[in-house]
Coordinates of N, CA, C and O in Angstrom, one line a residue:
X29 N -65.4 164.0 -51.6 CA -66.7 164.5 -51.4 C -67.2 165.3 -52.6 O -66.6 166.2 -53.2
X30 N -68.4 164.8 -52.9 CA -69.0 165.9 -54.0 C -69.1 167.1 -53.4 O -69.4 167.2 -52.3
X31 N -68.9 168.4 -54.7 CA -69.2 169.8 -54.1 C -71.0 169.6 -54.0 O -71.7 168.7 -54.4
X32 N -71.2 170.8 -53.3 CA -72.7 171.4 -53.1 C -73.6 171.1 -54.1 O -74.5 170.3 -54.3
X33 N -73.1 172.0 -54.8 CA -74.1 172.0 -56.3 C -74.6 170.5 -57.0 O -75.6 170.2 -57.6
X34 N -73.3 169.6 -56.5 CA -73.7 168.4 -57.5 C -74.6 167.4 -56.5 O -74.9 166.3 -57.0
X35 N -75.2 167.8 -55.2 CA -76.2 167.4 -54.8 C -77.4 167.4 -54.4 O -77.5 168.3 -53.6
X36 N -78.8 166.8 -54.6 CA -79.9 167.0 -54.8 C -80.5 166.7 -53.6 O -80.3 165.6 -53.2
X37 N -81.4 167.6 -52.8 CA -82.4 167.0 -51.8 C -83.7 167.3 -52.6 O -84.0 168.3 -53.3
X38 N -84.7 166.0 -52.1 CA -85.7 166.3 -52.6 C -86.5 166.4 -51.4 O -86.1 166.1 -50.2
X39 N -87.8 166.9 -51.8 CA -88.9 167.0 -50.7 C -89.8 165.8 -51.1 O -90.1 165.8 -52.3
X40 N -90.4 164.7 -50.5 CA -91.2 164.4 -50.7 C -92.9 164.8 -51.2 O -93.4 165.7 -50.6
X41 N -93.3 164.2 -51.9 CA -94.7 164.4 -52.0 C -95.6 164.8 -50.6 O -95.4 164.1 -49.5
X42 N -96.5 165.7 -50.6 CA -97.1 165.6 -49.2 C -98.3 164.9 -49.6 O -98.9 164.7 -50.7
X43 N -98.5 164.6 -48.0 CA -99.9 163.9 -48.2 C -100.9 164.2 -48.1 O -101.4 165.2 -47.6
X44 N -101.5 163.2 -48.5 CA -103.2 163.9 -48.9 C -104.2 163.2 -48.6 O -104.2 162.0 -48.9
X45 N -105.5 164.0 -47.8 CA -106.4 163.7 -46.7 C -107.2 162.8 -47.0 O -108.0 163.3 -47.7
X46 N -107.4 161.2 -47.0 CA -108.0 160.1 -47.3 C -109.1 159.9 -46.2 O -109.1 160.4 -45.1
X47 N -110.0 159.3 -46.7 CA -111.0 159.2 -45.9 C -110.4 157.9 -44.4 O -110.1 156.8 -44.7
X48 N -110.4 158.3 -43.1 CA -109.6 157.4 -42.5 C -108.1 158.2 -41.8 O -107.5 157.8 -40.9
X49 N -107.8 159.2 -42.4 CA -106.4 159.4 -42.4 C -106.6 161.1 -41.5 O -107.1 162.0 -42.2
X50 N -106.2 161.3 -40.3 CA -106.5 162.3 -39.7 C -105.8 163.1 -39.7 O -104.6 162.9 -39.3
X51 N -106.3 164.7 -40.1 CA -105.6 165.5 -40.0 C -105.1 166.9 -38.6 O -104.8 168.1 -38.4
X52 N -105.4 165.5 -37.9 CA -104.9 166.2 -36.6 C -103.3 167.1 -36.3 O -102.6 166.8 -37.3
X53 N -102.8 167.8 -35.6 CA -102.1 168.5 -35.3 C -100.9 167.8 -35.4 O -100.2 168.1 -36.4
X54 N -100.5 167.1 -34.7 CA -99.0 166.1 -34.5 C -99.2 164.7 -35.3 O -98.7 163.8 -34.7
X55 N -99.7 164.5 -36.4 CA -99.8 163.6 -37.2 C -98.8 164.0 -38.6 O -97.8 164.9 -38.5
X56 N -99.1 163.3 -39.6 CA -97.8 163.3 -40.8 C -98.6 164.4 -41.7 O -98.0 165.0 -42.6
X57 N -100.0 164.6 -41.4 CA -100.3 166.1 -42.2 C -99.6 167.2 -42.2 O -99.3 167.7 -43.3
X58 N -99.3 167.7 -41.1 CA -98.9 169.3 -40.5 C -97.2 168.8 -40.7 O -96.2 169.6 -40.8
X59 N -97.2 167.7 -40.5 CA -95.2 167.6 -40.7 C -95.2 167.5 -42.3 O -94.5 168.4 -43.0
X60 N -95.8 166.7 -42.9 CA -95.6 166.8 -44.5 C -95.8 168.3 -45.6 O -95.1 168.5 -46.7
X61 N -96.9 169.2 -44.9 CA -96.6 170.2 -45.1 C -95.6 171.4 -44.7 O -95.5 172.4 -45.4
X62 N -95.0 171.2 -43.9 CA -93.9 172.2 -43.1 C -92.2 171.3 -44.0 O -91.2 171.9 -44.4
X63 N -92.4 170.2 -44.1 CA -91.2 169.4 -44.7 C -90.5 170.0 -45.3 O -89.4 170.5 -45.1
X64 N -91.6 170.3 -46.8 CA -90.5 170.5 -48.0 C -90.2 172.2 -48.0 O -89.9 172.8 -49.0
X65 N -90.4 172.7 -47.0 CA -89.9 174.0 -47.1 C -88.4 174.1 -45.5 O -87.7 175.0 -45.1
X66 N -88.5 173.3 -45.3 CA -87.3 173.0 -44.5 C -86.4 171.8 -45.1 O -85.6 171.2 -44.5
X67 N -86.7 171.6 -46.4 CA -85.3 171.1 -46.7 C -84.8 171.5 -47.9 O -83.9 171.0 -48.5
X68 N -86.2 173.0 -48.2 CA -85.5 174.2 -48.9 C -84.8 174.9 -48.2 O -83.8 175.6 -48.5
X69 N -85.2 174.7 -47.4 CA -84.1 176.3 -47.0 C -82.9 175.4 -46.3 O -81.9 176.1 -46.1
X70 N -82.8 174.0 -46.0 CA -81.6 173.3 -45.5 C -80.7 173.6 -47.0 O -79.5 174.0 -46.9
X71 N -81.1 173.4 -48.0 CA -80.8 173.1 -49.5 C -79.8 174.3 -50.0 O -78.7 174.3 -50.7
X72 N -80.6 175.2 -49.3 CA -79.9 176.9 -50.0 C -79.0 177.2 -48.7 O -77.8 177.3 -48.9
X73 N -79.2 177.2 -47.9 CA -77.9 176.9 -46.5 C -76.8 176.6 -47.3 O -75.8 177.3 -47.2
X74 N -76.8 175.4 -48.2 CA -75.6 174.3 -48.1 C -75.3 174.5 -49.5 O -74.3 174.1 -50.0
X75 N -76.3 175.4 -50.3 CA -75.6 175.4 -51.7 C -76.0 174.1 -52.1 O -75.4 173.6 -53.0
X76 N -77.1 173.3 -51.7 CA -77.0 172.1 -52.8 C -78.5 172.3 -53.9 O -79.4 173.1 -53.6
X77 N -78.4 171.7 -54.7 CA -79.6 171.3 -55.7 C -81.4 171.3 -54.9 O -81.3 170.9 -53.7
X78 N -82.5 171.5 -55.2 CA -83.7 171.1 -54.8 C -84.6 170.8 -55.5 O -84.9 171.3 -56.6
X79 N -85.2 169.9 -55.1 CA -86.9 168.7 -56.5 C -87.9 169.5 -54.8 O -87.4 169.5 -53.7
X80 N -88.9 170.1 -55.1 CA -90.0 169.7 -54.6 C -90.9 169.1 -55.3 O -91.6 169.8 -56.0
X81 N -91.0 167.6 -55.1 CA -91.9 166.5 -55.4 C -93.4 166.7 -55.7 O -94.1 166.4 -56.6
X82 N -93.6 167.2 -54.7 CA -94.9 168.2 -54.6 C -95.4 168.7 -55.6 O -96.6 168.5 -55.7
X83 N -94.7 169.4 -56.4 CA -95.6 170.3 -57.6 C -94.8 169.2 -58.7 O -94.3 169.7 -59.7
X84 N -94.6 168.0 -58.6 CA -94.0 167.3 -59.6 C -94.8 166.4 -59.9 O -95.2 166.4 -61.1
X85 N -95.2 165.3 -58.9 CA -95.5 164.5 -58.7 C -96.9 164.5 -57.6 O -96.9 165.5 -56.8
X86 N -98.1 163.4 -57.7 CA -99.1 163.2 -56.6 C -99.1 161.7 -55.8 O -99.0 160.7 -56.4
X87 N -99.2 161.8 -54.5 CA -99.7 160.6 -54.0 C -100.9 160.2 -54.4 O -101.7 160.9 -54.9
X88 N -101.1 158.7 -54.1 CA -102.2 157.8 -54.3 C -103.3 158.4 -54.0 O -103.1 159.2 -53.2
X89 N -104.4 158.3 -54.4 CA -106.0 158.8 -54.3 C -106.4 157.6 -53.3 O -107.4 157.8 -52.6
X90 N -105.6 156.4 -53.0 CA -106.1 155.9 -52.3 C -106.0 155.6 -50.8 O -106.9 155.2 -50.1
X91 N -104.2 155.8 -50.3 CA -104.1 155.8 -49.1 C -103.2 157.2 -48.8 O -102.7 157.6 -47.8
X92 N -103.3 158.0 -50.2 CA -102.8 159.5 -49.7 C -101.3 159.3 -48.9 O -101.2 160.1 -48.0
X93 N -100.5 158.8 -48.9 CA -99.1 158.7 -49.0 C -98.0 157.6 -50.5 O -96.9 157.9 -50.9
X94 N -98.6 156.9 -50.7 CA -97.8 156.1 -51.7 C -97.5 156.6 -53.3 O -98.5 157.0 -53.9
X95 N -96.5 156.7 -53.8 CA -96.7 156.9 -54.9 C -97.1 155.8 -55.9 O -96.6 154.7 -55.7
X96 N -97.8 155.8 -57.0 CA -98.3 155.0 -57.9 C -97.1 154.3 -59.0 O -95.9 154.1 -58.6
X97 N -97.3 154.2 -59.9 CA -96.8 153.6 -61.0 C -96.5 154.8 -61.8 O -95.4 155.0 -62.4
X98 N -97.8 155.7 -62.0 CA -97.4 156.6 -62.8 C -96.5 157.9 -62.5 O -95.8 158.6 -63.1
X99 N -96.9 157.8 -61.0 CA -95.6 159.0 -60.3 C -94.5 158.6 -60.2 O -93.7 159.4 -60.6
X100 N -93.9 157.4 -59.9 CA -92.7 157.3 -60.2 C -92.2 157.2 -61.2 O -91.0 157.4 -61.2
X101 N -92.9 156.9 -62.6 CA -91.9 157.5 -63.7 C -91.5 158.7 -63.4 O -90.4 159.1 -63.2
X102 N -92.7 159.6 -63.4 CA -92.6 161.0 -63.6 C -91.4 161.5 -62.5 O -90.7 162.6 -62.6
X103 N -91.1 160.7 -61.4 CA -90.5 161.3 -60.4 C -88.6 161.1 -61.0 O -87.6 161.8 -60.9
X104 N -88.9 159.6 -61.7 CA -87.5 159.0 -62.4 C -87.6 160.0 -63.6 O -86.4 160.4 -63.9
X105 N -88.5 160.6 -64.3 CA -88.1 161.2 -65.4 C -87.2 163.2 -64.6 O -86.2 163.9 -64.6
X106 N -88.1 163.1 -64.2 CA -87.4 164.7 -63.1 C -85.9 164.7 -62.8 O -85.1 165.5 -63.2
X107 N -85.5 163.4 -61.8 CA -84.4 163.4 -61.6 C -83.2 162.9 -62.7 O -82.0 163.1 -62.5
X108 N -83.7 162.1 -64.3 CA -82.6 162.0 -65.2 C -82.9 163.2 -65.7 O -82.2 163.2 -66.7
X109 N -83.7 164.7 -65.8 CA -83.7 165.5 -66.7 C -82.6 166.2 -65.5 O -81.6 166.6 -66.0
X110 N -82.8 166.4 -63.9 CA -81.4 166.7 -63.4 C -79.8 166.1 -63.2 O -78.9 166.9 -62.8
X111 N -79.8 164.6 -63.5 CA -78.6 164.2 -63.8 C -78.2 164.8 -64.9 O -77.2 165.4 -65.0
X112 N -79.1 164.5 -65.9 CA -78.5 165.3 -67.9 C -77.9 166.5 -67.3 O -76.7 166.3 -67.2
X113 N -78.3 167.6 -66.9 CA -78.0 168.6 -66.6 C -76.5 169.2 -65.4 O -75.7 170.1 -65.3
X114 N -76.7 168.3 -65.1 CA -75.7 167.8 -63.7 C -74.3 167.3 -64.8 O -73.2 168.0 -64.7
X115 N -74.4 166.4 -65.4 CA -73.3 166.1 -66.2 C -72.7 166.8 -67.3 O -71.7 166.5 -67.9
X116 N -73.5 168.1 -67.5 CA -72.7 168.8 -68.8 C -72.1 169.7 -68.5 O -71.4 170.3 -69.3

């Protein structure tokens, strides 16, 4: 088993209000925001590593959940700048 430290949770991107896309109460709005702060504090519980995505990366302008082309570099560049770090 890897120790704590050498594992990463990330939070996903939250999503973002598209025209079509409701931001009702028990929908993926109100859960996407409450997320990534419950799998911070699962994160620091357990001693492991944390990415929130969120201030990293953006979803689509157009259906407000997918990441694009350009976020997923950015999201692959975040996690090799934490493997580099991870391995020394």
């Amino acid at each position: 088993a890897l120790p704590a430290e050498r594992v990463l949770l990330m939070a996903p991107s939250m999503i973002r209000a598209v025209a079509g896309i409701s931001k009702d109460h028990d929908g993926p709005w109100p859960q996407s925001i409450r997320l990534s702060g419950e799998i911070d504090s699962t994160s620091r519980s357990l001693g492991c590593s944390f990415i929130d995505t969120a201030g990293c990366v953006s979803v689509s302008e157009v259906d407000g959940m997918q990441l694009g082309q350009h976020a997923h570099r950015q999201l692959g560049e975040l996690v090799a700048r934490w493997l580099r770090g991870w391995s020394s």
